[in-house]
mmCIF file of C-alpha atoms and ligand atoms in Angstrom:
data_model
loop_
_atom_site.group_PDB
_atom_site.id
_atom_site.type_symbol
_atom_site.label_atom_id
_atom_site.label_comp_id
_atom_site.label_asym_id
_atom_site.label_seq_id
_atom_site.Cartn_x
_atom_site.Cartn_y
_atom_site.Cartn_z
ATOM 1 C CA UNK A 1 118.534 123.561 75.459
ATOM 2 C CA UNK A 2 115.288 124.025 77.457
ATOM 3 C CA UNK A 3 115.279 121.013 79.857
ATOM 4 C CA UNK A 4 112.301 119.225 80.326
ATOM 5 C CA UNK A 5 112.391 119.785 84.267
ATOM 6 C CA UNK A 6 114.407 122.080 86.338
ATOM 7 C CA UNK A 7 114.603 122.791 90.064
ATOM 8 C CA UNK A 8 113.768 126.215 91.434
ATOM 9 C CA UNK A 9 116.363 127.540 93.990
ATOM 10 C CA UNK A 10 115.662 131.075 95.546
ATOM 11 C CA UNK A 11 117.867 132.971 97.916
ATOM 12 C CA UNK A 12 115.774 131.742 101.104
ATOM 13 C CA UNK A 13 116.783 128.263 100.069
ATOM 14 C CA UNK A 14 120.339 128.923 100.030
ATOM 15 C CA UNK A 15 120.195 130.793 103.325
ATOM 16 C CA UNK A 16 118.470 127.862 104.856
ATOM 17 C CA UNK A 17 121.196 125.497 103.896
ATOM 18 C CA UNK A 18 123.882 128.143 104.868
ATOM 19 C CA UNK A 19 122.304 128.153 108.311
ATOM 20 C CA UNK A 20 122.610 124.380 108.721
ATOM 21 C CA UNK A 21 126.220 124.437 107.598
ATOM 22 C CA UNK A 22 126.946 126.974 110.393
ATOM 23 C CA UNK A 23 124.891 124.765 113.047
ATOM 24 C CA UNK A 24 126.063 122.125 115.291
ATOM 25 C CA UNK A 25 124.300 119.230 113.111
ATOM 26 C CA UNK A 26 125.020 118.477 109.522
ATOM 27 C CA UNK A 27 123.164 115.285 110.096
ATOM 28 C CA UNK A 28 120.974 113.654 112.565
ATOM 29 C CA UNK A 29 119.962 117.080 113.965
ATOM 30 C CA UNK A 30 116.718 118.933 114.227
ATOM 31 C CA UNK A 31 115.998 119.902 110.723
ATOM 32 C CA UNK A 32 114.977 116.054 109.592
ATOM 33 C CA UNK A 33 112.324 115.836 112.080
ATOM 34 C CA UNK A 34 111.087 119.204 111.362
ATOM 35 C CA UNK A 35 110.932 118.486 107.497
ATOM 36 C CA UNK A 36 109.060 115.207 108.339
ATOM 37 C CA UNK A 37 106.563 117.069 110.375
ATOM 38 C CA UNK A 38 106.132 119.794 107.275
ATOM 39 C CA UNK A 39 105.444 116.791 104.928
ATOM 40 C CA UNK A 40 103.182 114.817 107.376
ATOM 41 C CA UNK A 41 101.196 118.037 107.717
ATOM 42 C CA UNK A 42 100.929 118.845 104.012
ATOM 43 C CA UNK A 43 100.133 115.272 103.268
ATOM 44 C CA UNK A 44 97.721 114.888 106.179
ATOM 45 C CA UNK A 45 99.464 111.615 107.247
ATOM 46 C CA UNK A 46 100.316 110.627 110.835
ATOM 47 C CA UNK A 47 103.847 110.046 110.355
ATOM 48 C CA UNK A 48 106.647 110.592 107.612
ATOM 49 C CA UNK A 49 110.130 109.194 107.481
ATOM 50 C CA UNK A 50 112.735 111.163 105.599
ATOM 51 C CA UNK A 51 115.451 109.297 103.671
ATOM 52 C CA UNK A 52 118.297 109.694 101.067
ATOM 53 C CA UNK A 53 116.150 108.794 98.016
ATOM 54 C CA UNK A 54 112.623 107.564 97.122
ATOM 55 C CA UNK A 55 114.288 104.433 96.053
ATOM 56 C CA UNK A 56 115.466 103.838 99.671
ATOM 57 C CA UNK A 57 111.913 104.973 100.841
ATOM 58 C CA UNK A 58 110.558 102.169 98.530
ATOM 59 C CA UNK A 59 113.018 99.499 99.784
ATOM 60 C CA UNK A 60 112.052 100.183 103.413
ATOM 61 C CA UNK A 61 108.530 100.391 102.843
ATOM 62 C CA UNK A 62 108.419 97.196 101.118
ATOM 63 C CA UNK A 63 110.614 95.696 103.846
ATOM 64 C CA UNK A 64 108.236 97.115 106.669
ATOM 65 C CA UNK A 65 105.378 95.365 104.924
ATOM 66 C CA UNK A 66 107.286 91.996 105.073
ATOM 67 C CA UNK A 67 108.108 91.638 101.484
ATOM 68 C CA UNK A 68 110.706 89.023 101.137
ATOM 69 C CA UNK A 69 112.052 85.893 99.068
ATOM 70 C CA UNK A 70 108.831 83.850 97.561
ATOM 71 C CA UNK A 71 106.682 86.969 97.704
ATOM 72 C CA UNK A 72 105.476 88.970 94.677
ATOM 73 C CA UNK A 73 105.155 92.666 94.165
ATOM 74 C CA UNK A 74 103.030 93.985 91.244
ATOM 75 C CA UNK A 75 103.470 97.518 89.647
ATOM 76 C CA UNK A 76 102.966 99.078 86.206
ATOM 77 C CA UNK A 77 105.649 98.978 83.688
ATOM 78 C CA UNK A 78 105.465 102.490 82.856
ATOM 79 C CA UNK A 79 107.654 103.734 85.831
ATOM 80 C CA UNK A 80 110.971 104.409 86.776
ATOM 81 C CA UNK A 81 112.988 101.143 87.430
ATOM 82 C CA UNK A 82 113.478 101.915 91.094
ATOM 83 C CA UNK A 83 109.753 100.781 91.835
ATOM 84 C CA UNK A 84 110.413 97.410 90.797
ATOM 85 C CA UNK A 85 114.124 97.307 91.581
ATOM 86 C CA UNK A 86 113.452 97.916 95.321
ATOM 87 C CA UNK A 87 111.287 94.829 95.423
ATOM 88 C CA UNK A 88 114.116 92.720 93.882
ATOM 89 C CA UNK A 89 116.322 94.189 96.765
ATOM 90 C CA UNK A 90 113.856 92.395 99.206
ATOM 91 C CA UNK A 91 114.692 89.113 97.260
ATOM 92 C CA UNK A 92 110.973 89.240 96.017
ATOM 93 C CA UNK A 93 109.513 88.645 92.408
ATOM 94 C CA UNK A 94 108.091 91.377 90.330
ATOM 95 C CA UNK A 95 105.428 91.369 87.761
ATOM 96 C CA UNK A 96 103.527 93.982 85.710
ATOM 97 C CA UNK A 97 99.906 95.385 85.609
ATOM 98 C CA UNK A 98 98.992 97.333 82.392
ATOM 99 C CA UNK A 99 98.065 101.100 82.496
ATOM 100 C CA UNK A 100 94.928 102.666 81.709
ATOM 101 C CA UNK A 101 94.903 104.151 78.236
ATOM 102 C CA UNK A 102 94.456 107.730 78.966
ATOM 103 C CA UNK A 103 95.324 108.494 82.545
ATOM 104 C CA UNK A 104 98.378 106.277 82.469
ATOM 105 C CA UNK A 105 97.809 104.905 85.857
ATOM 106 C CA UNK A 106 97.354 101.204 86.961
ATOM 107 C CA UNK A 107 94.411 99.949 85.424
ATOM 108 C CA UNK A 108 91.899 98.571 87.964
ATOM 109 C CA UNK A 109 90.256 96.322 85.436
ATOM 110 C CA UNK A 110 93.514 94.636 84.268
ATOM 111 C CA UNK A 111 94.366 94.507 88.050
ATOM 112 C CA UNK A 112 91.029 92.610 88.836
ATOM 113 C CA UNK A 113 91.515 90.183 85.910
ATOM 114 C CA UNK A 114 95.157 89.394 86.844
ATOM 115 C CA UNK A 115 94.215 88.831 90.546
ATOM 116 C CA UNK A 116 91.436 86.417 89.508
ATOM 117 C CA UNK A 117 93.959 84.224 87.443
ATOM 118 C CA UNK A 118 96.536 84.723 90.289
ATOM 119 C CA UNK A 119 94.043 83.584 92.962
ATOM 120 C CA UNK A 120 93.208 80.453 90.924
ATOM 121 C CA UNK A 121 96.933 79.814 90.443
ATOM 122 C CA UNK A 122 97.656 80.350 94.291
ATOM 123 C CA UNK A 123 100.227 83.098 93.406
ATOM 124 C CA UNK A 124 98.718 86.243 94.708
ATOM 125 C CA UNK A 125 100.698 89.453 95.345
ATOM 126 C CA UNK A 126 101.778 90.610 98.625
ATOM 127 C CA UNK A 127 102.138 94.274 97.576
ATOM 128 C CA UNK A 128 100.766 96.083 94.761
ATOM 129 C CA UNK A 129 102.463 99.520 93.993
ATOM 130 C CA UNK A 130 100.466 102.058 91.913
ATOM 131 C CA UNK A 131 102.424 104.890 90.169
ATOM 132 C CA UNK A 132 100.968 108.194 90.134
ATOM 133 C CA UNK A 133 102.512 108.794 86.820
ATOM 134 C CA UNK A 134 102.867 112.572 85.872
ATOM 135 C CA UNK A 135 101.575 113.682 89.167
ATOM 136 C CA UNK A 136 97.999 112.228 88.616
ATOM 137 C CA UNK A 137 96.610 109.674 91.302
ATOM 138 C CA UNK A 138 95.793 106.231 90.178
ATOM 139 C CA UNK A 139 92.146 105.080 90.920
ATOM 140 C CA UNK A 140 92.986 104.450 94.435
ATOM 141 C CA UNK A 141 89.496 103.722 95.784
ATOM 142 C CA UNK A 142 88.994 100.705 93.469
ATOM 143 C CA UNK A 143 92.749 99.440 93.888
ATOM 144 C CA UNK A 144 91.971 99.663 97.788
ATOM 145 C CA UNK A 145 88.748 97.500 97.250
ATOM 146 C CA UNK A 146 90.769 94.986 95.415
ATOM 147 C CA UNK A 147 93.385 94.899 98.082
ATOM 148 C CA UNK A 148 90.813 94.298 100.717
ATOM 149 C CA UNK A 149 89.374 91.523 98.679
ATOM 150 C CA UNK A 150 92.662 89.745 97.836
ATOM 151 C CA UNK A 151 94.543 90.687 100.720
ATOM 152 C CA UNK A 152 97.497 92.668 99.369
ATOM 153 C CA UNK A 153 99.256 95.817 100.969
ATOM 154 C CA UNK A 154 99.405 99.014 98.903
ATOM 155 C CA UNK A 155 102.485 101.399 98.571
ATOM 156 C CA UNK A 156 101.836 104.303 96.322
ATOM 157 C CA UNK A 157 104.719 105.413 94.407
ATOM 158 C CA UNK A 158 103.800 109.010 94.564
ATOM 159 C CA UNK A 159 107.090 110.246 93.339
ATOM 160 C CA UNK A 160 105.730 112.342 90.990
ATOM 161 C CA UNK A 161 102.579 113.425 92.942
ATOM 162 C CA UNK A 162 104.009 115.625 95.794
ATOM 163 C CA UNK A 163 101.324 118.446 96.307
ATOM 164 C CA UNK A 164 98.553 116.482 94.231
ATOM 165 C CA UNK A 165 95.100 115.423 95.612
ATOM 166 C CA UNK A 166 92.761 112.641 95.034
ATOM 167 C CA UNK A 167 89.142 112.818 96.145
ATOM 168 C CA UNK A 168 90.008 116.276 97.991
ATOM 169 C CA UNK A 169 92.654 114.622 99.981
ATOM 170 C CA UNK A 170 96.442 115.203 99.573
ATOM 171 C CA UNK A 171 98.358 112.323 98.039
ATOM 172 C CA UNK A 172 100.279 111.020 100.733
ATOM 173 C CA UNK A 173 97.419 110.941 103.307
ATOM 174 C CA UNK A 174 97.429 106.989 102.822
ATOM 175 C CA UNK A 175 93.497 106.950 103.023
ATOM 176 C CA UNK A 176 93.638 104.072 100.461
ATOM 177 C CA UNK A 177 97.063 102.804 100.942
ATOM 178 C CA UNK A 178 99.522 101.642 103.729
ATOM 179 C CA UNK A 179 102.310 103.804 102.606
ATOM 180 C CA UNK A 180 103.038 106.564 100.069
ATOM 181 C CA UNK A 181 106.403 107.462 98.989
ATOM 182 C CA UNK A 182 107.636 110.946 97.573
ATOM 183 C CA UNK A 183 110.826 111.829 95.673
ATOM 184 C CA UNK A 184 112.778 115.148 96.036
ATOM 185 C CA UNK A 185 115.217 114.606 93.128
ATOM 186 C CA UNK A 186 115.820 117.934 91.352
ATOM 187 C CA UNK A 187 113.463 117.318 88.574
ATOM 188 C CA UNK A 188 110.609 116.458 90.765
ATOM 189 C CA UNK A 189 107.898 118.971 92.532
ATOM 190 C CA UNK A 190 110.325 120.018 95.331
ATOM 191 C CA UNK A 191 113.962 119.017 95.790
ATOM 192 C CA UNK A 192 116.510 118.077 98.389
ATOM 193 C CA UNK A 193 119.163 117.335 95.966
ATOM 194 C CA UNK A 194 118.640 113.668 96.602
ATOM 195 C CA UNK A 195 116.012 112.527 99.127
ATOM 196 C CA UNK A 196 112.741 110.961 99.537
ATOM 197 C CA UNK A 197 109.936 110.534 102.180
ATOM 198 C CA UNK A 198 107.687 107.722 103.319
ATOM 199 C CA UNK A 199 104.171 108.663 104.791
ATOM 200 C CA UNK A 200 101.898 106.299 106.636
ATOM 201 C CA UNK A 201 99.268 106.094 109.351
ATOM 202 C CA UNK A 202 100.496 103.044 110.850
ATOM 203 C CA UNK A 203 102.604 103.388 113.850
ATOM 204 C CA UNK A 204 104.172 99.967 113.578
ATOM 205 C CA UNK A 205 105.132 100.607 109.987
ATOM 206 C CA UNK A 206 106.447 104.003 110.974
ATOM 207 C CA UNK A 207 108.606 102.423 113.686
ATOM 208 C CA UNK A 208 109.768 99.812 111.287
ATOM 209 C CA UNK A 209 110.843 102.185 108.596
ATOM 210 C CA UNK A 210 112.535 104.625 111.234
ATOM 211 C CA UNK A 211 114.650 101.539 112.383
ATOM 212 C CA UNK A 212 115.377 100.390 108.906
ATOM 213 C CA UNK A 213 116.639 103.841 107.808
ATOM 214 C CA UNK A 214 119.476 103.799 110.236
ATOM 215 C CA UNK A 215 121.045 100.272 110.687
ATOM 216 C CA UNK A 216 117.934 98.798 112.495
ATOM 217 C CA UNK A 217 119.263 100.581 115.750
ATOM 218 C CA UNK A 218 116.989 101.869 118.482
ATOM 219 C CA UNK A 219 117.673 104.166 121.427
ATOM 220 C CA UNK A 220 114.126 103.800 122.678
ATOM 221 C CA UNK A 221 114.334 102.648 126.221
ATOM 222 C CA UNK A 222 110.930 100.948 126.087
ATOM 223 C CA UNK A 223 112.165 98.605 123.261
ATOM 224 C CA UNK A 224 115.541 97.777 124.623
ATOM 225 C CA UNK A 225 116.167 94.172 125.751
ATOM 226 C CA UNK A 226 117.716 95.251 129.131
ATOM 227 C CA UNK A 227 116.502 97.895 131.748
ATOM 228 C CA UNK A 228 118.599 100.720 133.032
ATOM 229 C CA UNK A 229 121.591 99.851 130.685
ATOM 230 C CA UNK A 230 123.361 103.266 130.982
ATOM 231 C CA UNK A 231 123.237 106.294 128.771
ATOM 232 C CA UNK A 232 125.433 105.170 125.867
ATOM 233 C CA UNK A 233 123.494 102.213 125.384
ATOM 234 C CA UNK A 234 121.707 101.380 122.095
ATOM 235 C CA UNK A 235 120.598 98.174 120.420
ATOM 236 C CA UNK A 236 120.427 96.707 116.785
ATOM 237 C CA UNK A 237 117.034 95.156 116.697
ATOM 238 C CA UNK A 238 116.951 94.222 112.958
ATOM 239 C CA UNK A 239 119.201 94.466 109.741
ATOM 240 C CA UNK A 240 118.865 98.024 108.391
ATOM 241 C CA UNK A 241 120.888 100.596 106.304
ATOM 242 C CA UNK A 242 122.307 103.806 106.319
ATOM 243 C CA UNK A 243 119.397 105.728 104.296
ATOM 244 C CA UNK A 244 119.403 108.785 106.399
ATOM 245 C CA UNK A 245 118.722 112.280 104.919
ATOM 246 C CA UNK A 246 121.203 114.898 106.035
ATOM 247 C CA UNK A 247 120.040 118.251 107.892
ATOM 248 C CA UNK A 248 121.407 120.197 104.995
ATOM 249 C CA UNK A 249 119.051 118.369 102.523
ATOM 250 C CA UNK A 250 115.996 118.633 105.042
ATOM 251 C CA UNK A 251 116.621 122.387 105.468
ATOM 252 C CA UNK A 252 116.485 122.935 101.605
ATOM 253 C CA UNK A 253 113.303 120.681 101.617
ATOM 254 C CA UNK A 254 111.645 122.660 104.406
ATOM 255 C CA UNK A 255 112.301 125.848 102.428
ATOM 256 C CA UNK A 256 110.925 124.336 99.306
ATOM 257 C CA UNK A 257 107.920 122.782 100.815
ATOM 258 C CA UNK A 258 106.777 126.274 101.973
ATOM 259 C CA UNK A 259 106.198 126.966 98.131
ATOM 260 C CA UNK A 260 104.745 123.559 97.288
ATOM 261 C CA UNK A 261 101.118 124.981 96.659
ATOM 262 C CA UNK A 262 102.501 127.723 94.396
ATOM 263 C CA UNK A 263 104.646 125.290 92.360
ATOM 264 C CA UNK A 264 101.709 122.991 91.702
ATOM 265 C CA UNK A 265 99.318 125.886 90.813
ATOM 266 C CA UNK A 266 101.924 127.218 88.227
ATOM 267 C CA UNK A 267 102.522 123.672 86.910
ATOM 268 C CA UNK A 268 98.742 123.334 86.271
ATOM 269 C CA UNK A 269 98.522 126.901 84.815
ATOM 270 C CA UNK A 270 101.438 126.208 82.245
ATOM 271 C CA UNK A 271 99.711 122.671 81.645
ATOM 272 C CA UNK A 272 96.412 124.628 80.849
ATOM 273 C CA UNK A 273 98.497 126.672 78.349
ATOM 274 C CA UNK A 274 99.785 123.731 76.547
ATOM 275 C CA UNK A 275 96.334 122.121 76.284
ATOM 276 C CA UNK A 276 95.172 125.350 74.635
ATOM 277 C CA UNK A 277 98.014 125.498 72.290
ATOM 278 C CA UNK A 278 98.041 122.012 71.113
ATOM 279 C CA UNK A 279 94.229 121.506 70.963
ATOM 280 C CA UNK A 280 94.124 121.998 67.148
ATOM 281 C CA UNK A 281 96.997 119.536 66.527
ATOM 282 C CA UNK A 282 96.778 115.589 65.834
ATOM 283 C CA UNK A 283 98.348 115.053 69.248
ATOM 284 C CA UNK A 284 96.862 113.262 72.429
ATOM 285 C CA UNK A 285 97.203 115.836 75.510
ATOM 286 C CA UNK A 286 96.971 114.472 79.055
ATOM 287 C CA UNK A 287 93.524 113.360 80.259
ATOM 288 C CA UNK A 288 92.341 114.531 83.665
ATOM 289 C CA UNK A 289 90.505 112.343 85.858
ATOM 290 C CA UNK A 290 87.759 114.590 87.812
ATOM 291 C CA UNK A 291 88.749 112.795 90.947
ATOM 292 C CA UNK A 292 92.239 114.195 90.633
ATOM 293 C CA UNK A 293 94.254 117.308 91.116
ATOM 294 C CA UNK A 294 97.435 116.530 89.357
ATOM 295 C CA UNK A 295 100.874 118.101 90.492
ATOM 296 C CA UNK A 296 102.011 117.841 86.767
ATOM 297 C CA UNK A 297 105.302 116.713 87.388
ATOM 298 C CA UNK A 298 105.201 115.833 83.612
ATOM 299 C CA UNK A 299 103.286 117.109 80.789
ATOM 300 C CA UNK A 300 103.322 114.035 78.381
ATOM 301 C CA UNK A 301 101.903 114.198 74.473
ATOM 302 C CA UNK A 302 101.356 111.275 72.564
ATOM 303 C CA UNK A 303 101.850 111.212 68.981
ATOM 304 C CA UNK A 304 99.533 108.692 67.342
ATOM 305 C CA UNK A 305 100.322 106.525 64.476
ATOM 306 C CA UNK A 306 97.308 108.300 62.622
ATOM 307 C CA UNK A 307 99.247 111.810 63.018
ATOM 308 C CA UNK A 308 101.253 111.352 59.743
ATOM 309 C CA UNK A 309 104.398 111.538 61.566
ATOM 310 C CA UNK A 310 106.126 109.493 64.284
ATOM 311 C CA UNK A 311 107.198 109.965 67.974
ATOM 312 C CA UNK A 312 110.741 109.653 66.683
ATOM 313 C CA UNK A 313 110.481 112.615 64.186
ATOM 314 C CA UNK A 314 109.035 114.890 66.753
ATOM 315 C CA UNK A 315 111.395 113.763 69.214
ATOM 316 C CA UNK A 316 114.425 114.480 67.175
ATOM 317 C CA UNK A 317 112.992 117.534 65.856
ATOM 318 C CA UNK A 318 112.341 119.071 69.152
ATOM 319 C CA UNK A 319 115.812 118.167 70.338
ATOM 320 C CA UNK A 320 117.258 119.641 67.176
ATOM 321 C CA UNK A 321 115.612 123.024 68.127
ATOM 322 C CA UNK A 322 116.959 122.889 71.654
ATOM 323 C CA UNK A 323 113.852 121.627 73.323
ATOM 324 C CA UNK A 324 115.001 118.969 75.905
ATOM 325 C CA UNK A 325 112.279 116.450 75.397
ATOM 326 C CA UNK A 326 112.438 113.235 77.105
ATOM 327 C CA UNK A 327 110.569 109.940 77.194
ATOM 328 C CA UNK A 328 109.119 108.855 80.698
ATOM 329 C CA UNK A 329 109.393 105.792 80.699
ATOM 330 C CA UNK A 330 110.918 102.967 78.704
ATOM 331 C CA UNK A 331 108.620 100.077 80.041
ATOM 332 C CA UNK A 332 110.438 98.304 82.856
ATOM 333 C CA UNK A 333 110.265 94.921 81.272
ATOM 334 C CA UNK A 334 112.118 96.185 78.004
ATOM 335 C CA UNK A 335 115.381 96.641 79.762
ATOM 336 C CA UNK A 336 117.620 93.778 79.262
ATOM 337 C CA UNK A 337 118.048 92.671 82.895
ATOM 338 C CA UNK A 338 114.109 92.489 83.175
ATOM 339 C CA UNK A 339 113.545 91.009 79.602
ATOM 340 C CA UNK A 340 115.783 87.948 80.957
ATOM 341 C CA UNK A 341 113.482 87.454 83.722
ATOM 342 C CA UNK A 342 110.530 87.100 81.202
ATOM 343 C CA UNK A 343 107.220 88.938 81.141
ATOM 344 C CA UNK A 344 103.875 88.225 79.278
ATOM 345 C CA UNK A 345 104.014 91.556 77.313
ATOM 346 C CA UNK A 346 100.701 90.520 75.349
ATOM 347 C CA UNK A 347 98.935 91.657 78.406
ATOM 348 C CA UNK A 348 100.619 95.231 78.619
ATOM 349 C CA UNK A 349 99.039 96.471 75.437
ATOM 350 C CA UNK A 350 98.380 99.823 76.613
ATOM 351 C CA UNK A 351 101.779 100.304 78.165
ATOM 352 C CA UNK A 352 103.441 99.475 74.943
ATOM 353 C CA UNK A 353 101.206 101.761 72.830
ATOM 354 C CA UNK A 354 102.048 104.428 75.377
ATOM 355 C CA UNK A 355 105.668 103.818 75.069
ATOM 356 C CA UNK A 356 105.262 104.053 71.424
ATOM 357 C CA UNK A 357 103.640 107.371 71.411
ATOM 358 C CA UNK A 358 104.828 109.403 74.569
ATOM 359 C CA UNK A 359 107.136 112.502 74.796
ATOM 360 C CA UNK A 360 107.537 114.474 77.952
ATOM 361 C CA UNK A 361 107.702 118.162 76.916
ATOM 362 C CA UNK A 362 109.268 120.912 79.309
ATOM 363 C CA UNK A 363 107.201 121.749 82.338
ATOM 364 C CA UNK A 364 108.761 123.414 85.419
ATOM 365 C CA UNK A 365 107.581 126.486 87.441
ATOM 366 C CA UNK A 366 110.287 128.718 85.937
ATOM 367 C CA UNK A 367 109.478 127.965 82.241
ATOM 368 C CA UNK A 368 108.685 131.138 80.707
ATOM 369 C CA UNK A 369 105.507 131.860 78.642
ATOM 370 C CA UNK A 370 108.031 132.805 75.721
ATOM 371 C CA UNK A 371 109.808 129.554 75.896
ATOM 372 C CA UNK A 372 106.725 127.593 76.278
ATOM 373 C CA UNK A 373 105.275 129.508 73.100
ATOM 374 C CA UNK A 374 108.590 128.710 71.245
ATOM 375 C CA UNK A 375 108.008 124.936 72.205
ATOM 376 C CA UNK A 376 104.564 125.231 70.797
ATOM 377 C CA UNK A 377 105.664 126.713 67.568
ATOM 378 C CA UNK A 378 108.262 123.980 67.215
ATOM 379 C CA UNK A 379 105.519 121.216 67.741
ATOM 380 C CA UNK A 380 103.236 122.958 65.191
ATOM 381 C CA UNK A 381 106.054 123.100 62.641
ATOM 382 C CA UNK A 382 106.936 119.401 63.275
ATOM 383 C CA UNK A 383 103.173 118.346 62.903
ATOM 384 C CA UNK A 384 102.613 120.227 59.789
HETATM 385 C C1 PLP B 401 112.237 109.516 90.662
HETATM 386 C C2 PLP B 401 111.441 108.327 90.795
HETATM 387 C C3 PLP B 401 111.817 107.335 91.632
HETATM 388 C C4 PLP B 401 113.034 107.258 92.419
HETATM 389 O O1 PLP B 401 113.307 108.495 93.080
HETATM 390 P P1 PLP B 401 114.709 108.851 93.564
HETATM 391 O O2 PLP B 401 114.439 109.785 94.680
HETATM 392 O O3 PLP B 401 115.552 109.143 92.514
HETATM 393 O O4 PLP B 401 115.430 107.566 94.338
HETATM 394 C C5 PLP B 401 110.818 106.342 91.847
HETATM 395 N N1 PLP B 401 109.775 105.950 91.041
HETATM 396 C C6 PLP B 401 109.356 107.083 90.285
HETATM 397 C C7 PLP B 401 108.036 106.922 89.473
HETATM 398 C C8 PLP B 401 110.240 108.330 89.957
HETATM 399 O O5 PLP B 401 109.990 109.141 89.193
#
């Protein structure tokens, strides 16, 4: 089976991990801050906080921005459940904003009309979390404008968009947001096995997320409640978690991050080959926003109802032919846990349509042209 995504591990990655295993620190050593500096440098952000998953990064990002019981977070329903689950961890409520029909990002017009109604009802969101689906940034300039007007904070779920650009700036630079979050799960652009990172330009948010990652504990003398307490002393200032990344993971991440640009170029090249190969078929291929350089975490084709076949038939047919296609994502509000919370699905028409049509076909740097051509032939056969 050709997988839909796959990590790329080179001998240098293995050497970097082995080096840590032979060193003094498996965790809380020098590799984690070095990896944070690498990512801050790539993303052009002032700060980066490494954690054990993007889910953890979302959780501490929301907490650092003060999300709690009685508050509301809005995201789009076409995302991995983690984006909204992390808000529920904070005791907050979640609601969903529809996506744009062709670029799959949070729709600024849908956001605006939902905000107008929420303002009238006195129930505005504290945080809006746009998801850069497939690796293409949402329309952040417009979302930021609305944030300024309605007073919400913005956390970018950039799990798919490591190495992507928006208006010439790297995603993660937080030019239009408070915090951006990356994932380093093996199917994502670069990997640490499990792992995530939150970037920000705000020192207070940085400090808060750093504390939350490790039990709310600090050793920073300037922040302790007593002076000259002795070298052993630390204080727990808030309630945090153990969300730490290990040095083993960080070393792998550093080694991978050095190849980030090449990975994203290769993904774009393979995506262009798919566009070309699919151009004569009654299939919708990804639309590119001219403001964006996508990292192409996913290549999603859509099988419209007018095509004469169904998404189900194409999905099953590809699986039967050993092509490991997938669907990203089942809308969050379709899951029984969320369904029971009750959402107004009439306003999520683009998301519903996307979900009826979408299939993620294999895309990763190690995908060979011959495998890609095989996949194209299979799709052509199934659409005939
Ligand atoms: C992968 C992913 C996450 C969660 O990432 P983990 O590192 O597995 O916790 C969150 N949001 C989106 C959009 C993702 O794709």
